[in-house]
Short mmCIF file of N, CA, C and O in Angstrom, two decimals:
data_model
loop_
_atom_site.label_atom_id
_atom_site.label_comp_id
_atom_site.label_asym_id
_atom_site.label_seq_id
_atom_site.Cartn_x
_atom_site.Cartn_y
_atom_site.Cartn_z
N MET A 1 164.88 112.47 23.38
CA MET A 1 163.45 111.91 23.31
C MET A 1 162.91 111.82 24.78
O MET A 1 163.95 111.45 25.48
N ASP A 2 161.96 112.30 25.20
CA ASP A 2 161.35 111.99 26.57
C ASP A 2 160.79 110.43 26.97
O ASP A 2 160.38 109.79 25.95
N LEU A 3 160.76 110.05 28.26
CA LEU A 3 160.50 109.00 28.55
C LEU A 3 158.97 108.64 28.09
O LEU A 3 158.73 107.38 27.62
N PHE A 4 158.14 109.63 27.73
CA PHE A 4 156.70 109.26 27.33
C PHE A 4 156.68 108.84 25.68
O PHE A 4 156.08 107.94 25.56
N MET A 5 157.47 109.40 24.99
CA MET A 5 157.55 108.98 23.69
C MET A 5 158.24 107.55 23.83
O MET A 5 158.04 106.64 22.81
N LYS A 6 159.28 107.47 24.74
CA LYS A 6 160.01 106.12 24.57
C LYS A 6 159.03 104.89 24.87
O LYS A 6 158.88 104.12 24.32
N CYS A 7 157.96 105.13 25.59
CA CYS A 7 157.05 104.33 26.17
C CYS A 7 156.02 104.02 24.91
O CYS A 7 155.58 102.81 24.61
N ALA A 8 155.76 105.15 24.23
CA ALA A 8 154.86 105.05 23.09
C ALA A 8 155.31 103.99 22.17
O ALA A 8 154.78 103.41 21.34
N ILE A 9 156.77 104.47 21.72
CA ILE A 9 157.32 103.54 20.78
C ILE A 9 157.58 102.00 21.30
O ILE A 9 157.29 101.25 20.42
N GLU A 10 157.41 101.83 22.74
CA GLU A 10 157.64 100.48 23.06
C GLU A 10 156.33 99.84 22.63
O GLU A 10 156.16 98.48 22.45
N GLU A 11 155.20 100.47 23.10
CA GLU A 11 153.70 99.95 22.62
C GLU A 11 153.69 99.72 21.00
O GLU A 11 153.14 98.76 20.64
N ALA A 12 154.45 100.41 20.12
CA ALA A 12 154.27 100.38 19.08
C ALA A 12 155.31 98.97 18.48
O ALA A 12 154.73 98.32 17.60
N GLU A 13 156.33 99.03 18.98
CA GLU A 13 157.05 97.67 18.90
C GLU A 13 156.28 96.34 19.24
O GLU A 13 156.44 95.32 18.52
N CYS A 14 155.68 96.41 20.41
CA CYS A 14 154.79 95.20 20.82
C CYS A 14 153.83 95.05 19.92
O CYS A 14 153.59 93.87 19.34
N GLY A 15 153.18 96.14 19.24
CA GLY A 15 152.07 95.65 18.20
C GLY A 15 152.62 95.11 16.90
O GLY A 15 152.01 94.17 16.38
N ARG A 16 153.74 95.58 16.75
CA ARG A 16 154.55 95.19 15.28
C ARG A 16 154.80 93.53 15.53
O ARG A 16 154.52 92.71 14.62
N ASN A 17 155.32 93.44 16.76
CA ASN A 17 155.59 91.92 17.24
C ASN A 17 154.49 90.97 17.29
O ASN A 17 154.53 89.75 17.04
N GLU A 18 153.13 91.69 17.48
CA GLU A 18 152.25 90.99 17.59
C GLU A 18 151.49 90.53 16.11
O GLU A 18 150.40 90.19 15.89
N GLY A 19 152.22 91.23 15.13
CA GLY A 19 151.71 91.16 13.88
C GLY A 19 150.66 92.28 13.14
O GLY A 19 149.87 92.25 12.38
N GLY A 20 150.71 93.35 13.91
CA GLY A 20 149.70 94.45 13.81
C GLY A 20 150.75 95.95 13.47
O GLY A 20 151.83 95.51 13.06
N VAL A 21 149.79 96.90 13.06
CA VAL A 21 150.22 98.07 12.88
C VAL A 21 151.24 98.59 13.85
O VAL A 21 150.78 98.97 14.89
N PRO A 22 152.50 99.08 13.86
CA PRO A 22 153.34 99.60 14.77
C PRO A 22 153.19 101.04 15.08
O PRO A 22 153.89 101.74 14.77
N ILE A 23 152.02 101.36 15.82
CA ILE A 23 151.61 102.54 16.26
C ILE A 23 151.48 102.19 17.81
O ILE A 23 150.54 101.62 18.05
N GLY A 24 151.72 103.18 18.59
CA GLY A 24 151.82 103.22 20.02
C GLY A 24 151.52 104.43 20.70
O GLY A 24 151.73 105.45 19.94
N SER A 25 150.89 104.47 21.62
CA SER A 25 150.28 105.78 22.31
C SER A 25 150.38 105.73 23.85
O SER A 25 150.05 104.48 24.40
N VAL A 26 150.51 106.82 24.59
CA VAL A 26 150.49 107.00 25.87
C VAL A 26 149.72 108.23 26.43
O VAL A 26 149.91 109.13 25.55
N LEU A 27 148.95 108.28 27.23
CA LEU A 27 148.26 109.43 27.90
C LEU A 27 148.87 109.69 29.24
O LEU A 27 149.10 108.88 30.09
N VAL A 28 149.30 111.01 29.26
CA VAL A 28 149.82 111.35 30.49
C VAL A 28 149.28 112.43 31.36
O VAL A 28 148.72 113.58 30.69
N ARG A 29 149.15 112.41 32.42
CA ARG A 29 148.65 113.83 33.35
C ARG A 29 149.77 113.95 34.52
O ARG A 29 149.96 112.85 35.15
N GLU A 30 150.19 115.07 34.73
CA GLU A 30 150.92 115.55 35.61
C GLU A 30 152.31 114.47 35.82
O GLU A 30 152.40 114.09 36.89
N GLY A 31 152.84 114.39 34.68
CA GLY A 31 154.01 113.74 34.81
C GLY A 31 153.97 112.36 34.76
O GLY A 31 154.98 111.49 35.18
N ARG A 32 153.04 111.45 34.73
CA ARG A 32 152.59 110.16 35.04
C ARG A 32 151.80 109.53 33.89
O ARG A 32 150.84 110.18 33.53
N ILE A 33 152.19 108.52 33.46
CA ILE A 33 151.40 107.59 32.37
C ILE A 33 150.21 107.19 33.21
O ILE A 33 150.23 106.31 34.08
N ILE A 34 148.85 107.41 32.51
CA ILE A 34 147.76 107.13 32.94
C ILE A 34 146.93 105.88 32.31
O ILE A 34 145.97 105.29 32.57
N GLY A 35 147.52 105.82 30.92
CA GLY A 35 147.05 104.70 29.93
C GLY A 35 148.00 104.61 28.81
O GLY A 35 148.85 105.46 28.56
N LYS A 36 148.00 103.68 28.34
CA LYS A 36 148.67 102.93 27.18
C LYS A 36 148.16 102.33 26.30
O LYS A 36 147.34 101.57 26.81
N GLY A 37 148.66 102.21 25.13
CA GLY A 37 147.83 101.30 24.20
C GLY A 37 148.57 101.18 23.04
O GLY A 37 149.68 102.11 22.34
N ARG A 38 148.22 100.50 21.73
CA ARG A 38 148.65 100.45 20.55
C ARG A 38 147.75 99.93 19.57
O ARG A 38 146.72 99.59 20.00
N ASN A 39 148.07 100.26 18.28
CA ASN A 39 146.96 99.85 17.32
C ASN A 39 146.87 98.34 17.29
O ASN A 39 147.84 97.39 17.25
N ARG A 40 145.62 97.96 17.70
CA ARG A 40 145.29 96.60 17.70
C ARG A 40 144.17 96.00 16.79
O ARG A 40 143.54 95.05 16.72
N ARG A 41 144.21 96.86 15.59
CA ARG A 41 142.93 96.25 14.80
C ARG A 41 143.44 94.83 14.01
O ARG A 41 142.17 94.32 14.04
N VAL A 42 144.37 94.58 13.72
CA VAL A 42 144.74 93.29 13.11
C VAL A 42 144.31 92.36 14.33
O VAL A 42 143.80 91.26 14.05
N GLN A 43 145.01 92.59 15.32
CA GLN A 43 145.12 91.45 16.28
C GLN A 43 143.54 91.16 16.95
O GLN A 43 143.40 89.98 17.24
N GLN A 44 142.62 92.23 17.12
CA GLN A 44 141.45 91.97 17.81
C GLN A 44 140.35 92.15 16.49
O GLN A 44 139.18 91.99 16.93
N ASN A 45 140.73 92.20 15.49
CA ASN A 45 139.96 92.30 14.22
C ASN A 45 138.48 93.40 14.50
O ASN A 45 137.55 93.16 14.33
N ASP A 46 139.32 94.75 14.93
CA ASP A 46 138.42 95.78 15.40
C ASP A 46 138.93 96.79 14.54
O ASP A 46 139.98 97.22 14.86
N PRO A 47 138.04 97.26 13.67
CA PRO A 47 138.31 98.41 12.81
C PRO A 47 138.56 99.77 13.26
O PRO A 47 139.48 100.55 12.82
N VAL A 48 138.10 100.05 14.58
CA VAL A 48 138.55 101.08 15.19
C VAL A 48 139.52 101.26 16.40
O VAL A 48 139.78 102.13 17.25
N LEU A 49 140.09 100.11 16.59
CA LEU A 49 141.15 99.96 17.74
C LEU A 49 142.49 100.53 17.21
O LEU A 49 143.41 99.63 17.31
N HIS A 50 142.52 101.69 17.07
CA HIS A 50 143.62 102.44 16.58
C HIS A 50 144.33 102.66 18.23
O HIS A 50 143.85 102.59 19.00
N ALA A 51 145.68 103.05 17.91
CA ALA A 51 146.38 103.13 19.10
C ALA A 51 146.10 104.05 20.25
O ALA A 51 145.94 103.84 21.38
N GLU A 52 145.65 105.45 19.76
CA GLU A 52 145.14 106.45 20.90
C GLU A 52 143.70 105.74 21.27
O GLU A 52 143.50 106.09 22.47
N ILE A 53 143.01 105.37 20.49
CA ILE A 53 141.63 104.91 21.20
C ILE A 53 141.73 103.61 22.17
O ILE A 53 141.34 103.80 23.23
N ASP A 54 142.81 102.80 21.90
CA ASP A 54 143.35 101.59 22.76
C ASP A 54 143.82 102.48 24.21
O ASP A 54 143.58 102.03 25.10
N CYS A 55 144.53 103.25 24.06
CA CYS A 55 145.28 104.07 25.07
C CYS A 55 144.34 104.76 25.94
O CYS A 55 144.29 104.64 27.37
N ILE A 56 143.37 105.39 25.41
CA ILE A 56 142.03 106.27 26.18
C ILE A 56 141.21 105.21 26.88
O ILE A 56 140.93 105.30 27.97
N ARG A 57 141.13 103.97 26.15
CA ARG A 57 140.17 103.09 26.91
C ARG A 57 140.81 102.42 27.87
O ARG A 57 140.37 102.19 28.83
N ASN A 58 142.17 102.20 27.86
CA ASN A 58 142.84 101.57 28.90
C ASN A 58 143.19 102.59 30.16
O ASN A 58 143.40 102.00 31.08
N ALA A 59 143.04 103.90 29.86
CA ALA A 59 143.07 104.68 30.87
C ALA A 59 141.63 104.79 31.66
O ALA A 59 141.78 105.03 32.90
N GLY A 60 140.71 104.34 31.11
CA GLY A 60 139.24 104.25 31.88
C GLY A 60 138.60 105.61 32.08
O GLY A 60 138.94 106.43 31.45
N ARG A 61 137.50 105.60 32.78
CA ARG A 61 136.75 106.43 33.22
C ARG A 61 137.55 107.26 34.09
O ARG A 61 137.56 106.67 35.40
N ILE A 62 138.24 108.39 33.86
CA ILE A 62 138.78 109.41 34.61
C ILE A 62 138.42 110.75 34.82
O ILE A 62 138.89 111.55 35.31
N ARG A 63 136.95 110.46 34.76
CA ARG A 63 136.25 111.80 34.97
C ARG A 63 136.39 113.09 33.90
O ARG A 63 135.47 113.54 33.23
N SER A 64 137.67 113.51 33.93
CA SER A 64 138.06 114.63 33.02
C SER A 64 139.45 114.24 32.71
O SER A 64 140.53 113.83 33.00
N TYR A 65 139.62 114.71 31.31
CA TYR A 65 140.85 114.39 30.47
C TYR A 65 141.45 115.73 30.47
O TYR A 65 142.50 115.93 29.78
N ARG A 66 141.11 116.79 31.12
CA ARG A 66 141.78 117.86 30.98
C ARG A 66 143.13 117.96 31.78
O ARG A 66 143.25 117.23 32.68
N GLY A 67 144.06 118.54 30.96
CA GLY A 67 145.36 118.58 31.66
C GLY A 67 146.17 117.34 31.33
O GLY A 67 147.24 117.18 31.65
N THR A 68 145.53 116.62 30.24
CA THR A 68 146.35 115.42 29.83
C THR A 68 146.80 115.65 28.45
O THR A 68 146.73 116.66 27.80
N ALA A 69 147.86 114.90 28.29
CA ALA A 69 148.88 115.00 26.84
C ALA A 69 148.73 113.60 26.24
O ALA A 69 148.97 112.73 26.99
N LEU A 70 148.51 113.51 25.07
CA LEU A 70 148.41 112.17 24.45
C LEU A 70 149.83 111.98 23.51
O LEU A 70 150.03 112.89 22.63
N TYR A 71 150.46 111.21 23.84
CA TYR A 71 151.57 111.00 22.77
C TYR A 71 151.36 109.80 21.99
O TYR A 71 150.81 108.78 22.39
N SER A 72 151.91 109.92 20.74
CA SER A 72 151.57 108.89 19.71
C SER A 72 152.72 109.00 18.87
O SER A 72 153.35 110.20 18.39
N THR A 73 153.01 107.79 18.28
CA THR A 73 154.18 107.62 17.52
C THR A 73 154.09 108.17 16.08
O THR A 73 154.79 108.33 15.32
N LEU A 74 152.69 108.20 15.69
CA LEU A 74 152.40 108.68 14.31
C LEU A 74 151.22 109.89 14.62
O LEU A 74 150.37 109.81 15.64
N MET A 75 151.34 110.93 13.78
CA MET A 75 150.16 112.07 13.87
C MET A 75 148.78 111.23 13.81
O MET A 75 148.59 110.52 12.87
N PRO A 76 148.05 111.60 14.72
CA PRO A 76 146.74 110.85 14.97
C PRO A 76 145.77 111.22 13.70
O PRO A 76 145.89 112.37 13.09
N CYS A 77 145.21 110.16 13.44
CA CYS A 77 144.10 110.19 12.30
C CYS A 77 142.93 111.22 12.80
O CYS A 77 142.70 111.49 13.72
N TYR A 78 141.81 111.30 12.07
CA TYR A 78 140.57 111.89 12.28
C TYR A 78 139.76 111.38 13.23
O TYR A 78 138.99 112.01 14.17
N LEU A 79 139.68 109.91 13.33
CA LEU A 79 139.05 109.21 14.51
C LEU A 79 139.72 109.50 15.64
O LEU A 79 139.06 109.81 16.52
N CYS A 80 140.85 109.31 15.72
CA CYS A 80 141.81 109.78 17.07
C CYS A 80 141.98 111.07 17.51
O CYS A 80 141.55 111.41 18.69
N ALA A 81 142.03 111.93 16.42
CA ALA A 81 141.80 113.45 16.65
C ALA A 81 140.44 113.89 17.36
O ALA A 81 140.25 114.53 18.30
N GLY A 82 139.36 113.27 16.87
CA GLY A 82 138.08 113.43 17.43
C GLY A 82 138.04 113.04 18.80
O GLY A 82 137.39 113.77 19.22
N ALA A 83 138.81 111.82 18.93
CA ALA A 83 138.43 111.32 20.27
C ALA A 83 139.16 112.37 21.31
O ALA A 83 138.55 112.69 22.33
N ALA A 84 140.48 112.83 21.08
CA ALA A 84 141.10 113.82 21.75
C ALA A 84 140.24 115.08 21.87
O ALA A 84 140.18 115.51 23.07
N VAL A 85 139.64 115.57 20.84
CA VAL A 85 138.90 117.05 21.08
C VAL A 85 137.67 116.52 21.85
O VAL A 85 137.30 117.25 22.74
N GLN A 86 137.14 115.33 21.65
CA GLN A 86 135.79 115.19 22.23
C GLN A 86 136.00 115.06 23.91
O GLN A 86 135.50 115.37 24.59
N PHE A 87 136.98 114.43 24.31
CA PHE A 87 137.37 114.56 25.71
C PHE A 87 138.31 115.62 26.24
O PHE A 87 138.52 115.48 27.34
N GLY A 88 138.78 116.51 25.41
CA GLY A 88 139.30 117.82 25.97
C GLY A 88 140.73 117.51 26.37
O GLY A 88 141.24 118.11 27.24
N ILE A 89 141.27 116.67 25.56
CA ILE A 89 142.91 116.43 25.74
C ILE A 89 143.54 117.73 25.15
O ILE A 89 143.49 117.97 24.08
N GLY A 90 144.23 118.51 25.97
CA GLY A 90 144.72 119.56 25.53
C GLY A 90 146.04 119.70 24.68
O GLY A 90 146.39 120.39 24.10
N LYS A 91 146.75 118.40 24.71
CA LYS A 91 147.86 118.49 23.94
C LYS A 91 148.16 117.01 23.21
O LYS A 91 147.96 116.06 23.92
N VAL A 92 148.74 117.09 22.02
CA VAL A 92 148.95 115.88 21.38
C VAL A 92 150.39 115.89 20.81
O VAL A 92 150.92 117.12 20.31
N VAL A 93 151.40 115.04 21.19
CA VAL A 93 152.82 114.83 20.87
C VAL A 93 153.04 113.42 19.96
O VAL A 93 152.62 112.66 20.41
N ALA A 94 153.40 113.99 18.54
CA ALA A 94 153.22 113.05 17.58
C ALA A 94 155.04 112.66 17.36
O ALA A 94 155.67 113.63 17.36
N GLY A 95 155.22 111.43 17.17
CA GLY A 95 156.47 111.04 16.84
C GLY A 95 156.83 111.50 15.31
O GLY A 95 158.16 111.64 15.04
N GLU A 96 155.94 111.27 14.53
CA GLU A 96 156.30 111.70 13.37
C GLU A 96 155.04 112.05 12.45
O GLU A 96 153.85 111.51 12.98
N SER A 97 154.94 112.90 11.36
CA SER A 97 153.88 113.04 10.51
C SER A 97 154.25 112.89 8.87
O SER A 97 153.61 113.02 8.14
N GLU A 98 155.78 112.34 8.66
CA GLU A 98 155.99 112.37 7.11
C GLU A 98 155.23 111.13 6.59
O GLU A 98 154.86 111.14 5.37
N ASN A 99 155.09 109.99 7.07
CA ASN A 99 154.41 108.89 6.71
C ASN A 99 153.05 109.04 6.68
O ASN A 99 152.22 108.56 5.67
N PHE A 100 152.31 109.91 7.26
CA PHE A 100 150.95 110.22 7.46
C PHE A 100 150.69 111.39 8.19
O PHE A 100 151.08 111.53 9.17
N GLY A 101 150.38 112.51 7.30
CA GLY A 101 149.95 113.86 7.87
C GLY A 101 148.75 113.89 8.96
O GLY A 101 148.86 114.70 9.76
N GLY A 102 147.98 112.87 9.08
CA GLY A 102 146.97 112.95 9.97
C GLY A 102 146.06 114.10 9.99
O GLY A 102 145.78 114.76 9.17
N ALA A 103 145.53 114.27 10.99
CA ALA A 103 144.40 115.51 11.44
C ALA A 103 145.19 116.57 12.28
O ALA A 103 144.45 117.12 13.05
N ARG A 104 146.14 117.15 11.76
CA ARG A 104 146.94 118.20 12.77
C ARG A 104 146.25 119.46 12.39
O ARG A 104 145.89 119.93 13.75
N ALA A 105 145.68 119.86 11.52
CA ALA A 105 145.00 120.95 11.40
C ALA A 105 143.50 121.00 12.19
O ALA A 105 143.20 121.85 12.78
N PHE A 106 143.01 119.67 12.03
CA PHE A 106 141.66 119.82 12.67
C PHE A 106 142.04 119.77 14.32
O PHE A 106 141.25 120.45 14.85
N LEU A 107 143.06 119.02 14.93
CA LEU A 107 143.27 119.44 16.21
C LEU A 107 143.61 120.72 16.55
O LEU A 107 143.05 121.19 17.58
N GLU A 108 144.36 121.32 15.85
CA GLU A 108 144.63 122.72 16.14
C GLU A 108 143.57 123.76 16.02
O GLU A 108 143.34 124.80 16.99
N GLN A 109 142.48 123.38 15.02
CA GLN A 109 141.35 124.22 14.96
C GLN A 109 140.37 124.02 16.35
O GLN A 109 139.74 124.92 16.46
N HIS A 110 140.54 122.95 16.89
CA HIS A 110 139.70 122.66 18.15
C HIS A 110 140.68 123.07 19.21
O HIS A 110 140.17 122.73 20.37
N GLY A 111 141.64 123.71 19.11
CA GLY A 111 142.50 124.32 20.36
C GLY A 111 143.43 123.24 21.16
O GLY A 111 144.03 123.45 22.16
N VAL A 112 143.61 122.35 20.48
CA VAL A 112 144.59 121.43 20.94
C VAL A 112 146.04 121.72 20.39
O VAL A 112 146.42 122.02 19.34
N GLU A 113 147.10 121.74 21.26
CA GLU A 113 148.56 122.07 20.91
C GLU A 113 148.90 120.67 20.62
O GLU A 113 148.92 119.82 20.91
N VAL A 114 149.40 120.77 19.31
CA VAL A 114 150.14 119.74 18.39
C VAL A 114 151.81 120.03 18.47
O VAL A 114 152.39 121.04 18.15
N ILE A 115 152.37 118.85 18.94
CA ILE A 115 153.91 118.95 18.58
C ILE A 115 154.23 117.77 17.83
O ILE A 115 153.93 116.68 18.12
N ASP A 116 154.92 118.07 16.98
CA ASP A 116 155.61 116.90 16.05
C ASP A 116 157.07 116.80 16.13
O ASP A 116 157.82 117.72 15.85
N LEU A 117 157.63 115.67 16.74
CA LEU A 117 158.88 115.75 17.16
C LEU A 117 159.65 115.13 16.26
O LEU A 117 161.03 115.34 15.93
N ASP A 118 159.17 114.76 15.07
CA ASP A 118 159.93 114.39 13.73
C ASP A 118 161.20 113.27 13.99
O ASP A 118 162.16 113.61 13.46
N LEU A 119 160.59 112.25 14.56
CA LEU A 119 161.73 111.27 14.86
C LEU A 119 162.11 110.23 13.92
O LEU A 119 161.32 109.63 13.50
N ALA A 120 163.42 110.09 13.70
CA ALA A 120 163.75 109.03 12.60
C ALA A 120 163.33 107.63 13.05
O ALA A 120 162.72 107.02 12.20
N VAL A 121 163.37 107.28 14.37
CA VAL A 121 162.89 106.01 14.72
C VAL A 121 161.46 105.87 14.27
O VAL A 121 161.17 104.54 13.95
N CYS A 122 160.72 106.68 14.68
CA CYS A 122 159.06 106.42 14.06
C CYS A 122 158.94 106.43 12.83
O CYS A 122 158.36 105.55 12.07
N LYS A 123 159.71 107.30 11.97
CA LYS A 123 159.59 107.42 10.54
C LYS A 123 160.04 106.13 9.93
O LYS A 123 159.24 105.52 9.04
N GLU A 124 161.11 105.52 10.30
CA GLU A 124 161.71 104.49 9.84
C GLU A 124 160.76 103.02 9.93
O GLU A 124 160.61 102.32 9.52
N MET A 125 160.15 103.11 11.18
CA MET A 125 159.35 101.92 12.00
C MET A 125 158.01 101.76 10.92
O MET A 125 157.77 100.90 10.24
N MET A 126 157.51 103.00 10.61
CA MET A 126 156.20 103.13 9.84
C MET A 126 156.87 102.99 8.46
O MET A 126 156.19 102.32 7.71
N ARG A 127 157.78 103.56 7.90
CA ARG A 127 158.45 103.34 6.53
C ARG A 127 158.40 101.86 6.21
O ARG A 127 157.89 101.22 5.08
N THR A 128 158.81 101.11 7.06
CA THR A 128 159.18 99.71 6.81
C THR A 128 158.11 98.91 6.73
O THR A 128 157.71 98.11 5.84
N PHE A 129 157.14 99.03 8.01
CA PHE A 129 156.00 98.65 8.00
C PHE A 129 154.90 98.89 6.48
O PHE A 129 154.41 97.88 5.81
N ILE A 130 154.79 100.07 6.16
CA ILE A 130 154.12 100.34 4.87
C ILE A 130 154.66 99.75 3.62
O ILE A 130 153.94 98.95 2.74
N THR A 131 156.06 99.53 3.59
CA THR A 131 156.62 98.87 2.39
C THR A 131 156.37 97.33 2.43
O THR A 131 156.30 96.42 1.65
N GLU A 132 156.45 96.62 3.72
CA GLU A 132 156.24 95.21 4.00
C GLU A 132 155.00 94.84 3.82
O GLU A 132 154.40 93.81 3.51
N HIS A 133 153.89 95.72 4.39
CA HIS A 133 152.54 95.52 4.49
C HIS A 133 151.63 96.61 4.09
O HIS A 133 150.75 96.93 4.80
N PRO A 134 151.50 96.81 2.61
CA PRO A 134 150.95 98.06 2.25
C PRO A 134 149.52 97.66 2.46
O PRO A 134 148.51 98.78 2.72
N GLU A 135 148.82 96.52 2.13
CA GLU A 135 147.42 96.29 2.19
C GLU A 135 146.91 96.46 3.69
O GLU A 135 145.80 97.20 3.62
N ILE A 136 147.53 96.30 4.67
CA ILE A 136 147.22 96.37 5.86
C ILE A 136 147.22 97.89 6.24
O ILE A 136 146.33 98.50 6.85
N TRP A 137 148.29 98.57 5.74
CA TRP A 137 148.37 99.82 6.00
C TRP A 137 147.16 100.82 5.46
O TRP A 137 146.57 101.56 6.14
N TYR A 138 147.08 100.59 4.29
CA TYR A 138 146.08 101.33 3.19
C TYR A 138 144.64 101.08 3.96
O TYR A 138 143.66 101.88 3.97
N GLU A 139 144.40 99.55 4.63
CA GLU A 139 143.06 99.48 5.06
C GLU A 139 143.04 100.21 6.46
O GLU A 139 141.85 100.63 6.82
N ASP A 140 144.12 100.44 7.23
CA ASP A 140 144.28 101.07 8.50
C ASP A 140 143.79 102.52 8.27
O ASP A 140 142.99 103.03 9.11
N ILE A 141 144.23 103.32 7.01
CA ILE A 141 144.02 104.68 6.92
C ILE A 141 142.74 104.85 6.03
O ILE A 141 142.54 105.91 5.75
N GLY A 142 142.14 103.95 5.56
CA GLY A 142 140.98 103.99 4.97
C GLY A 142 141.28 104.20 3.50
O GLY A 142 140.45 104.81 2.72
N GLU A 143 142.25 103.68 2.94
CA GLU A 143 142.47 104.14 1.58
C GLU A 143 142.45 102.78 0.87
O GLU A 143 142.77 101.75 1.35
N GLU A 144 142.41 102.57 -0.61
CA GLU A 144 142.58 101.40 -1.30
C GLU A 144 143.79 101.25 -1.89
O GLU A 144 144.44 102.21 -2.03
#
């Protein structure tokens, strides 16, 4: 596992420790993290503050997102995939997609390279959270 996914996992663990959904994300350009974030929907009472959105927001106005890669512990949903496409992020690296398939096809249809690392640590973190907090999880993905 590379440093960038380790940092995304650290963000996910921070979110979990805050009582939120354990999903973390980092934005990378030229081998350097320029933004990081975690799902803060619960903590901030904000329905759209997914990890990838938090990460992009924390990167700030960087003029162009071309040449960046977005790392996330879970395959991005349509909201976050839409942000990646909108800003021209060329690569998404997901820790896993077993617990949530996300919007991989959408990303690929829009020219984004998608890599699924299928990491046990990411799968277990989400599996545990979903088992312990199904009501928060299903709210997060827009299901009842």
